[in-house]
PDB file of C-alpha atoms in Angstrom:
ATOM      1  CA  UNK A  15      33.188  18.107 -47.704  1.00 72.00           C
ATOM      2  CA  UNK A  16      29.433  18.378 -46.628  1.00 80.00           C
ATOM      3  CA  UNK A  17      27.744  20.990 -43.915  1.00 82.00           C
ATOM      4  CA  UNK A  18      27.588  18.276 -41.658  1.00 85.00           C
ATOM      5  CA  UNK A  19      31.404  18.443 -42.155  1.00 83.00           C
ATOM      6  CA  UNK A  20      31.655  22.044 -41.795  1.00 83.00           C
ATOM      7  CA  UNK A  21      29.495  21.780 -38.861  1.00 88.00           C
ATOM      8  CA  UNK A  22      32.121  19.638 -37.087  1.00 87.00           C
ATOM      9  CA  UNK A  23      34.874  21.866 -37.853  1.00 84.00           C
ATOM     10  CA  UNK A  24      32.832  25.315 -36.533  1.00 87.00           C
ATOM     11  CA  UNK A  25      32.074  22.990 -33.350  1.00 91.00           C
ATOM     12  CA  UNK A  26      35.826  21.721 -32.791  1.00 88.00           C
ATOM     13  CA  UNK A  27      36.955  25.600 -33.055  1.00 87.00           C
ATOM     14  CA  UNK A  28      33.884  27.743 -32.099  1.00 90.00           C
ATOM     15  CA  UNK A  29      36.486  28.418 -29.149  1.00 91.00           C
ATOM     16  CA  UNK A  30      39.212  29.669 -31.247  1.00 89.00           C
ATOM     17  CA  UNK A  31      37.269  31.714 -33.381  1.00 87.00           C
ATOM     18  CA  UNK A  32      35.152  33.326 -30.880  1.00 91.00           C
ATOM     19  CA  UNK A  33      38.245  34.339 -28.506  1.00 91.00           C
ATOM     20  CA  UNK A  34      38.487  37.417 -30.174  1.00 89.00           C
ATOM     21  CA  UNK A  35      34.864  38.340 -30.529  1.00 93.00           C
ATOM     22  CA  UNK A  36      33.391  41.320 -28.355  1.00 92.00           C
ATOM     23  CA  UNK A  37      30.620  43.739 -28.127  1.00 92.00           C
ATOM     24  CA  UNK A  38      30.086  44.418 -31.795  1.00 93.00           C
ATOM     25  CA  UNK A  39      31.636  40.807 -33.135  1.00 92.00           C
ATOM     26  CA  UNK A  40      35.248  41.257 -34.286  1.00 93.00           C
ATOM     27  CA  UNK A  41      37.151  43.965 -36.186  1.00 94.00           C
ATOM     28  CA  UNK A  42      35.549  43.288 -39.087  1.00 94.00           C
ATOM     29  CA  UNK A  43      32.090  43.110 -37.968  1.00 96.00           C
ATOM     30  CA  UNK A  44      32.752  46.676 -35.972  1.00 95.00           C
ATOM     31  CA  UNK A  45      34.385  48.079 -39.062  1.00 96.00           C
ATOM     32  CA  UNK A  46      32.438  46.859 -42.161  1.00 97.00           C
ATOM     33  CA  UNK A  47      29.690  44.675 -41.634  1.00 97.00           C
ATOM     34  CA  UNK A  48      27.666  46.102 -38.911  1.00 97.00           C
ATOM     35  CA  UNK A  49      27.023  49.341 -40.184  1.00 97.00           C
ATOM     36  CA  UNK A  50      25.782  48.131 -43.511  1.00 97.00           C
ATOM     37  CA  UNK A  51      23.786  45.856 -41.935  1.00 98.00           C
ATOM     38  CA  UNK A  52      22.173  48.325 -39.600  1.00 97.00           C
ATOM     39  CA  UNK A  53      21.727  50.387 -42.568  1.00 97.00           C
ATOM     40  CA  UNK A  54      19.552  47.875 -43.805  1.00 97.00           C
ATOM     41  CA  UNK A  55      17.787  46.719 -41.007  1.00 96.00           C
ATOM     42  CA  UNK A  56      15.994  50.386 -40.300  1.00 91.00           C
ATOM     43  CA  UNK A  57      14.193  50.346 -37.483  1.00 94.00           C
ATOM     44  CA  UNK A  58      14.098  47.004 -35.579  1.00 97.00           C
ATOM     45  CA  UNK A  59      11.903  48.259 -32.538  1.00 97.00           C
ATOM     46  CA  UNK A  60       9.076  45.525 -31.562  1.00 97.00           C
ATOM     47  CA  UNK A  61      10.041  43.464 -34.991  1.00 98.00           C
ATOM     48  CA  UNK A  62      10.247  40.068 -35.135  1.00 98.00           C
ATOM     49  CA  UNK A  63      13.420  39.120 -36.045  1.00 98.00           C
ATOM     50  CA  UNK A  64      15.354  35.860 -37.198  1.00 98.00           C
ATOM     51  CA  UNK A  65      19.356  36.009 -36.522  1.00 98.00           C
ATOM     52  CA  UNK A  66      19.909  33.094 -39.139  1.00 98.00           C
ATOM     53  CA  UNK A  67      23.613  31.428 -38.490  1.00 97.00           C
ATOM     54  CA  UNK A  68      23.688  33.753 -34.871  1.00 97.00           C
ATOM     55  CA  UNK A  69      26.979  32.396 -34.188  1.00 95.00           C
ATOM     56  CA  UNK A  70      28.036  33.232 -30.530  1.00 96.00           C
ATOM     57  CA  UNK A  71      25.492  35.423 -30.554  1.00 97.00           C
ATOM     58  CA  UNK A  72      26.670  39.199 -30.453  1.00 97.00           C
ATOM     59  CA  UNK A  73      24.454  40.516 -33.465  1.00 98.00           C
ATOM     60  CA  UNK A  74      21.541  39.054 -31.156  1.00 98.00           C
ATOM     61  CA  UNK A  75      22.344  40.880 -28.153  1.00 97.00           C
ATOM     62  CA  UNK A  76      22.434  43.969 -29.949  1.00 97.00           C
ATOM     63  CA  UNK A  77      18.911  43.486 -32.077  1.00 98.00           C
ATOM     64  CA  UNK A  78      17.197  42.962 -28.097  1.00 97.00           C
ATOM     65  CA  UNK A  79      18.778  45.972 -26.722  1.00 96.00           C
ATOM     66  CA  UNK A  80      17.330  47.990 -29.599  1.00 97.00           C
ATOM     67  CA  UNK A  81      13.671  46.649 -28.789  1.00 97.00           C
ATOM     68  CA  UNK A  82      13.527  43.649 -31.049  1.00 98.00           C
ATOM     69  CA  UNK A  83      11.803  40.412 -30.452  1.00 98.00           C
ATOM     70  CA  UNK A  84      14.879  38.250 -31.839  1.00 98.00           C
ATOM     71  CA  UNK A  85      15.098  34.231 -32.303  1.00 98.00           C
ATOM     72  CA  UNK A  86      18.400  32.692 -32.721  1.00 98.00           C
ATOM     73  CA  UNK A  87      19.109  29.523 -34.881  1.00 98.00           C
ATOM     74  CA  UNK A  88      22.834  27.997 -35.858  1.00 97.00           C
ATOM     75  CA  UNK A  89      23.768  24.773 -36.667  1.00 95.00           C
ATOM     76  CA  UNK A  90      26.743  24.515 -34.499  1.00 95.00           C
ATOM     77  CA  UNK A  91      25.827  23.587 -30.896  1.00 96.00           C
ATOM     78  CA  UNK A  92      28.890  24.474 -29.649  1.00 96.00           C
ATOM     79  CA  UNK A  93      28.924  28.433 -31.138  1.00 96.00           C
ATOM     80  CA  UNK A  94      24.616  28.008 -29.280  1.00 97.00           C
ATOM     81  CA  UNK A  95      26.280  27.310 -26.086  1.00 97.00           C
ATOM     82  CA  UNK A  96      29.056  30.192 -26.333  1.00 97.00           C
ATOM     83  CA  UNK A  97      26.121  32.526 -27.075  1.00 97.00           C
ATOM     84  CA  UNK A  98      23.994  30.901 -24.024  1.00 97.00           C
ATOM     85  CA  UNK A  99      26.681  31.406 -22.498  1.00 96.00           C
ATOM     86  CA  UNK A 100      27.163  35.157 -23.171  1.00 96.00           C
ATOM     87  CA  UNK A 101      23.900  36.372 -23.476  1.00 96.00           C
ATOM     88  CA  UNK A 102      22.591  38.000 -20.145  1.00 95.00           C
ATOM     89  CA  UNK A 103      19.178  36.430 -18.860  1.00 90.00           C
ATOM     90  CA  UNK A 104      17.810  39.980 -18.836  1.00 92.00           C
ATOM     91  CA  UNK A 105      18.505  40.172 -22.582  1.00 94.00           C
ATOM     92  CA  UNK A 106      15.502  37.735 -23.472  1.00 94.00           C
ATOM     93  CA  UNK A 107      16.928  35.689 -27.610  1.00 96.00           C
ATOM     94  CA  UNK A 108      15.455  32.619 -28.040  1.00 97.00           C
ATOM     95  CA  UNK A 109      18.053  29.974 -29.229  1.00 97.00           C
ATOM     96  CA  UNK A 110      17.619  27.271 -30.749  1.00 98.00           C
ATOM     97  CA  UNK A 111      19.992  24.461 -32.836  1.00 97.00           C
ATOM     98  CA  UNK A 112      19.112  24.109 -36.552  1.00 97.00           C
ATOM     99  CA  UNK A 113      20.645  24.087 -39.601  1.00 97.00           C
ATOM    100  CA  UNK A 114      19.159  26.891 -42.213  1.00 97.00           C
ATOM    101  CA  UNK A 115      19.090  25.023 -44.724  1.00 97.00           C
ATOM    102  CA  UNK A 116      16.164  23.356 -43.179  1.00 97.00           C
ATOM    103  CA  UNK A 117      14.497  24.955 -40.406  1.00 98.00           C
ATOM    104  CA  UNK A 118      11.578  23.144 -40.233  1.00 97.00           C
ATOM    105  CA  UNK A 119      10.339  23.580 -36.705  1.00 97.00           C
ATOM    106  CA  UNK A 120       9.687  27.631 -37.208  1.00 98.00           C
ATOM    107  CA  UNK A 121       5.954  28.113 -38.881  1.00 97.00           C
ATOM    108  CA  UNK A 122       6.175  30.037 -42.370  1.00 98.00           C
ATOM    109  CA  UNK A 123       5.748  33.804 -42.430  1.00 98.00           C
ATOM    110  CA  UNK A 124       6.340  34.871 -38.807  1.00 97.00           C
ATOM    111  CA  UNK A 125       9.271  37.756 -39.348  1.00 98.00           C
ATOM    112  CA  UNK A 126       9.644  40.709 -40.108  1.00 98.00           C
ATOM    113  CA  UNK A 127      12.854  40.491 -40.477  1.00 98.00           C
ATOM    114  CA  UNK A 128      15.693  37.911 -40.880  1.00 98.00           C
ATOM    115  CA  UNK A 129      19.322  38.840 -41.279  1.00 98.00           C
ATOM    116  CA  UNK A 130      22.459  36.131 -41.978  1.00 98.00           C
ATOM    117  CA  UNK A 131      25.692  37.844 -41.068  1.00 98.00           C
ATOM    118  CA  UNK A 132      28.250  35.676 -43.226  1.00 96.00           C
ATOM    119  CA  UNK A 133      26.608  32.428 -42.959  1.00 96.00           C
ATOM    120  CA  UNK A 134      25.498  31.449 -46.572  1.00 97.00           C
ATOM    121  CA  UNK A 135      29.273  30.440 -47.371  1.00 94.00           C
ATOM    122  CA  UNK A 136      29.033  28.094 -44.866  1.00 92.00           C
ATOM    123  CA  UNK A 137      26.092  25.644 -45.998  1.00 94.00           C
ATOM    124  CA  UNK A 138      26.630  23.400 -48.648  1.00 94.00           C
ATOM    125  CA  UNK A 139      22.805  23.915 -49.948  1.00 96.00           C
ATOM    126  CA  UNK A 140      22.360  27.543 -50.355  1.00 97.00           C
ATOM    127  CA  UNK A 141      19.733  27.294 -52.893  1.00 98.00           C
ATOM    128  CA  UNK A 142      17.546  25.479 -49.847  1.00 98.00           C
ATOM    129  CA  UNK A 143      18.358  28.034 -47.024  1.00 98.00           C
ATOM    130  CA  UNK A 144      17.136  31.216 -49.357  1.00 98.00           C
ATOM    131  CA  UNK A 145      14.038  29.183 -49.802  1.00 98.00           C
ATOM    132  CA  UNK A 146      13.455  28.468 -46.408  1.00 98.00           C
ATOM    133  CA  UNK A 147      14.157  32.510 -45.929  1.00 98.00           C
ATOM    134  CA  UNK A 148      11.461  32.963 -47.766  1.00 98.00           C
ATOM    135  CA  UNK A 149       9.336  30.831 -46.083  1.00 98.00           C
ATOM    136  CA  UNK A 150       9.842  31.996 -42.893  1.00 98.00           C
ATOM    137  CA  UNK A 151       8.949  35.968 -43.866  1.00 98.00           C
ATOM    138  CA  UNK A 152       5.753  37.720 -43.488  1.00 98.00           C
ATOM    139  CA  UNK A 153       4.874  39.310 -47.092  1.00 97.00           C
ATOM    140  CA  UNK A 154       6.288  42.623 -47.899  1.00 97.00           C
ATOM    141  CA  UNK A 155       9.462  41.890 -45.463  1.00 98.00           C
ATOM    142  CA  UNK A 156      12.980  41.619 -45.864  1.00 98.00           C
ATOM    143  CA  UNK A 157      15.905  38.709 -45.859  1.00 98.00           C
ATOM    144  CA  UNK A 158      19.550  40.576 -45.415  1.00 98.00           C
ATOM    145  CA  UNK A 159      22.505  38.895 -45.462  1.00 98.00           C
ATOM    146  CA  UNK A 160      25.741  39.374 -45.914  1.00 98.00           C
ATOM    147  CA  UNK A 161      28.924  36.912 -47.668  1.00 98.00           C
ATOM    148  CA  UNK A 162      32.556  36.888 -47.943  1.00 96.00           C
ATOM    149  CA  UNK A 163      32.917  38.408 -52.143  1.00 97.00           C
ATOM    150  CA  UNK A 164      32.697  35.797 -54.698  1.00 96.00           C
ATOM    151  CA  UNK A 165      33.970  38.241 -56.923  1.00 96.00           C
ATOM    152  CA  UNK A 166      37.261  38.783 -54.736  1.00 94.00           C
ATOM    153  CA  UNK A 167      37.489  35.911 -51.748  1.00 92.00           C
ATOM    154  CA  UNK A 168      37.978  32.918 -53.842  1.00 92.00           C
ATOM    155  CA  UNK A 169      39.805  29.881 -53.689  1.00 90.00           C
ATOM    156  CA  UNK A 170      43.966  30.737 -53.928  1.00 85.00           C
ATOM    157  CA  UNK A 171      43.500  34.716 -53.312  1.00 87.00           C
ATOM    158  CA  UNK A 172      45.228  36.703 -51.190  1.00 83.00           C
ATOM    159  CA  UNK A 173      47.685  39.840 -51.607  1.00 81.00           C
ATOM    160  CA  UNK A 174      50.835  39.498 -53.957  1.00 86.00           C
ATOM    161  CA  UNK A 175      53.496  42.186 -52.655  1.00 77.00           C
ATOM    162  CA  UNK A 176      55.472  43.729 -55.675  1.00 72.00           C
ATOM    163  CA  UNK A 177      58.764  44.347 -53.715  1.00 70.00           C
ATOM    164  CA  UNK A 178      60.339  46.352 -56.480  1.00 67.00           C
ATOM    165  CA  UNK A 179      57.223  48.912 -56.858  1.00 65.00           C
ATOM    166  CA  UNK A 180      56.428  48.322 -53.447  1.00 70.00           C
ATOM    167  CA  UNK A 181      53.161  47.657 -53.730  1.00 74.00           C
ATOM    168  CA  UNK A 182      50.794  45.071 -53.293  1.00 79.00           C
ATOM    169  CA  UNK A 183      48.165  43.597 -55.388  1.00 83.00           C
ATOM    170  CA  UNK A 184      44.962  41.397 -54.587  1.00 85.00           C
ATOM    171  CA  UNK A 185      45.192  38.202 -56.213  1.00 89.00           C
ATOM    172  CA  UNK A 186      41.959  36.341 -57.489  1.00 91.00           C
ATOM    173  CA  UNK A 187      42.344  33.051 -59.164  1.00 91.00           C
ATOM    174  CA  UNK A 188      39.475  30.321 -59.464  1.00 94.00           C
ATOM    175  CA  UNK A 189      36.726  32.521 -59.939  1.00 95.00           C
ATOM    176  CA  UNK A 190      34.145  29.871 -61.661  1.00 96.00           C
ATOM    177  CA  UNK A 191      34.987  26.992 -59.330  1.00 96.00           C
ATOM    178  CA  UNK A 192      32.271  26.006 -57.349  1.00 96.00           C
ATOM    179  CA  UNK A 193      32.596  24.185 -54.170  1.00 94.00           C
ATOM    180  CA  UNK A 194      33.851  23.897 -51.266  1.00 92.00           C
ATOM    181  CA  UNK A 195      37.826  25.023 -50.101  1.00 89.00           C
ATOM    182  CA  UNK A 196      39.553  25.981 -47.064  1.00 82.00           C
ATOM    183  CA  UNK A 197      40.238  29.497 -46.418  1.00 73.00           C
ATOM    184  CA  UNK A 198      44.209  28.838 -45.176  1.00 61.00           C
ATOM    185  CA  UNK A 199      44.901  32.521 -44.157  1.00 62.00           C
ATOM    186  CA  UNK A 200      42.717  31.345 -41.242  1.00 63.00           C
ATOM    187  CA  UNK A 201      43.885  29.211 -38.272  1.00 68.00           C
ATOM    188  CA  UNK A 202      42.646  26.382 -38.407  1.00 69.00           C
ATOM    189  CA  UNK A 203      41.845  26.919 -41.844  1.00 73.00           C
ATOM    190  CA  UNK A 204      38.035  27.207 -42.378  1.00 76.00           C
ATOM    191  CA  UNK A 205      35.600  25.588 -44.773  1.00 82.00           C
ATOM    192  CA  UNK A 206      33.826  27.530 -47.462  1.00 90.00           C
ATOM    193  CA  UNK A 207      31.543  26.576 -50.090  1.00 95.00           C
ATOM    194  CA  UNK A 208      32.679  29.144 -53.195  1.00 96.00           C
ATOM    195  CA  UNK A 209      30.078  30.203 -55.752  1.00 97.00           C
ATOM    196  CA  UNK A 210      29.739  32.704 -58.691  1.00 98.00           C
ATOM    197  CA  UNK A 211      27.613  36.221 -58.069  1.00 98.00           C
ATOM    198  CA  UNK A 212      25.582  34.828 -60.838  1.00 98.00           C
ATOM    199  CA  UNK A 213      24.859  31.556 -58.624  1.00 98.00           C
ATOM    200  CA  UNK A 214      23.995  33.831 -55.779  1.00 98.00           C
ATOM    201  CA  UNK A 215      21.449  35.948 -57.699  1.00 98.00           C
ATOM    202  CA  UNK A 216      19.920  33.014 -59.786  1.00 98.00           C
ATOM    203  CA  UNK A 217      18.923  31.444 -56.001  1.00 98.00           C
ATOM    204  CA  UNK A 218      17.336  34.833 -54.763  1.00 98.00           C
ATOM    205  CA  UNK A 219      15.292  35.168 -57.834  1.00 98.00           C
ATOM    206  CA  UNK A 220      14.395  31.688 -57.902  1.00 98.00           C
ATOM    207  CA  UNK A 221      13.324  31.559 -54.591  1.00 98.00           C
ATOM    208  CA  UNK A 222      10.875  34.408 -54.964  1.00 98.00           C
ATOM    209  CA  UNK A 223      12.604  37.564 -53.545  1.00 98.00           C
ATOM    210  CA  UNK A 224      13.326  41.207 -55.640  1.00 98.00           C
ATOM    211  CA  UNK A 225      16.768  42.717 -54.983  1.00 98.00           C
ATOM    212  CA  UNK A 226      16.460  45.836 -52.897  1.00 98.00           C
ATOM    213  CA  UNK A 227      19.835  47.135 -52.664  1.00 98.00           C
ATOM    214  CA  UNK A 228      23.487  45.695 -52.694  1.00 98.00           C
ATOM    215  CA  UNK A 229      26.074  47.478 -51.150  1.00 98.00           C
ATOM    216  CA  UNK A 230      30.110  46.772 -50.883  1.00 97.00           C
ATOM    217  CA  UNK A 231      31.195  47.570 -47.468  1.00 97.00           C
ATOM    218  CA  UNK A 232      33.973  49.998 -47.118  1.00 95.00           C
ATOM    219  CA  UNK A 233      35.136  51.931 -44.171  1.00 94.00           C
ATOM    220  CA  UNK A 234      34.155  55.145 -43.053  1.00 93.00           C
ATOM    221  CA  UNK A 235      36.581  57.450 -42.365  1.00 94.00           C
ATOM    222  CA  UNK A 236      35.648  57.738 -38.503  1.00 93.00           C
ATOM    223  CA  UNK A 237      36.568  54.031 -38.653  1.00 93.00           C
ATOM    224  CA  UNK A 238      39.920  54.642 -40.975  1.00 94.00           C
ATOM    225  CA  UNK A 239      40.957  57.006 -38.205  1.00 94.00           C
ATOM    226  CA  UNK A 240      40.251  54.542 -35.399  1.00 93.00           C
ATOM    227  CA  UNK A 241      41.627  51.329 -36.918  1.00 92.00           C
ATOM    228  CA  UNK A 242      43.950  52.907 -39.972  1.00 93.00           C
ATOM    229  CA  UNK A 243      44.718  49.389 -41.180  1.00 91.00           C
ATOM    230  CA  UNK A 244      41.566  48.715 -42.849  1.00 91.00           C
ATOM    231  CA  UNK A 245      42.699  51.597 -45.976  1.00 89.00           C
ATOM    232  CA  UNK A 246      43.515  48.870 -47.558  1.00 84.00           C
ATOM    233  CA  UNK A 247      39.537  47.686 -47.978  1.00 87.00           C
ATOM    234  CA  UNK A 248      39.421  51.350 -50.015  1.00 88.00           C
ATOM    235  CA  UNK A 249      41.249  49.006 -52.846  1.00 86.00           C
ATOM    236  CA  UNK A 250      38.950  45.522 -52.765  1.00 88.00           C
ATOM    237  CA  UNK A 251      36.040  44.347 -51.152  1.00 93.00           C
ATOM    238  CA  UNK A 252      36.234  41.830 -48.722  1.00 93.00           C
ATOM    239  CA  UNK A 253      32.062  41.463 -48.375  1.00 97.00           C
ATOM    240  CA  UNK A 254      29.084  41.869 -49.935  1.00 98.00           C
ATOM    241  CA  UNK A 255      25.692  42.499 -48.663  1.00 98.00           C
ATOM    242  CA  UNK A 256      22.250  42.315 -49.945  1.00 98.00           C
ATOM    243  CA  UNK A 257      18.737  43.576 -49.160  1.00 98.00           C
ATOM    244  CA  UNK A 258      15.884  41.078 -50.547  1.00 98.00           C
ATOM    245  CA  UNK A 259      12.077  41.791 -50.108  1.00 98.00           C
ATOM    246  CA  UNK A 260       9.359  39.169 -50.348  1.00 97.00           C
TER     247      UNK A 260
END
């Protein structure tokens, strides 16, 4: 399995996936991911920003209604046309198809910003697409992006229920594999390229960037009260999230 693969599989189901997207992305963009990333992103007023793997496009939409100047690349043409799709004329992205591992046709150091919301999993060469991050950033600005836990999502984990101490446990198993699986708690199940927290950190600083900050999503407790299932993301991290300046 090669991204060109996993691009054919996010185009046969961009449908499926995106059925349940709204607003603020799914559950788990609302309840985890966003804030951290807003967090990060400070204040995105009249910045030029790059939404790197956009998707269907929600994280877009909400970067232009707080003032930013946003372009939009993904590799999957059919998730580009959802977002076209979705994206209100007024509301002024510029999309465009590409693949980030090589994103050629955008000039070198014209962002301010660029933020990948659980993309790099998804690209075979992730060594290239942190390069090309680079790249594409105006000195002194920042790259944030955000994974599924190499440390926790990998190949064969899930929760193990204890019946008899009723309890569950979160199961990790494969940890130094590297390469691509299927995730099968998903349906379909979707392709994912696994790697080490060391592999992930060996790119950034290869590439150029310092490490800024890391942070572990977890829920607030405004968001434990509102969706009450998510206590069990007090117990494991499902994400990771990091801040990288050029």
């Amino acid at each position: 399995m090669n991204t060109e693969q996993a691009i054919e599989r996010w185009n046969q189901y961009a449908e499926r996936y995106t059925a349940n997207y709204y607003e603020y992305g799914d559950i788990h963009h609302e309840v985890l991911l966003n804030p951290t990333i807003f967090s990060l992103l400070e204040e995105v007023d009249g910045k030029h920003i790059l939404d790197a793997g956009c998707g269907e496009g929600y994280l877009s939409r909400i970067l232009v209604k707080k003032g930013a100047i946003v372009t939009a690349v993904d590799f999957s043409q059919k998730m580009l046309d959802i977002a076209m799709e979705r994206t209100p004329q007024q509301l002024p992205v510029q999309f465009f198809h590409g693949n980030c591992e090589n994103l050629a046709f955008l000039a070198d150091n014209q962002f301010d910003r660029i933020v990948s919301n659980m993309v790099l999993q998804d690209l075979e060469d992730y060594r290239a697409t942190i390069r090309e991050m680079y790249r594409l950033l105006k000195p002194n600005s920042t790259f944030i992006f955000s994974i599924l836990h190499p440390c926790f999502v990998t190949p064969n984990s899930g929760w193990i229920r204890h019946e008899q101490l009723e309890q569950q446990y979160w199961k990790v198993q494969r940890y130094f594999y590297e390469g691509v699986y299927q995730q099968l708690a998903a349906d379909p199940p979707i392709v994912l390229f696994h790697r080490t927290l060391t592999s992930y950190v060996e790119a950034i600083t290869e590439a150029g960037f310092h490490i800024e900050k890391i942070v572990e999503p977890r829920p607030s407790q405004e968001m434990l009260e509102k969706y009450p299932q998510f206590e069990e993301d007090l117990h494991c991290a499902d994400f990771i999230v990091f801040k990288l300046k050029k």
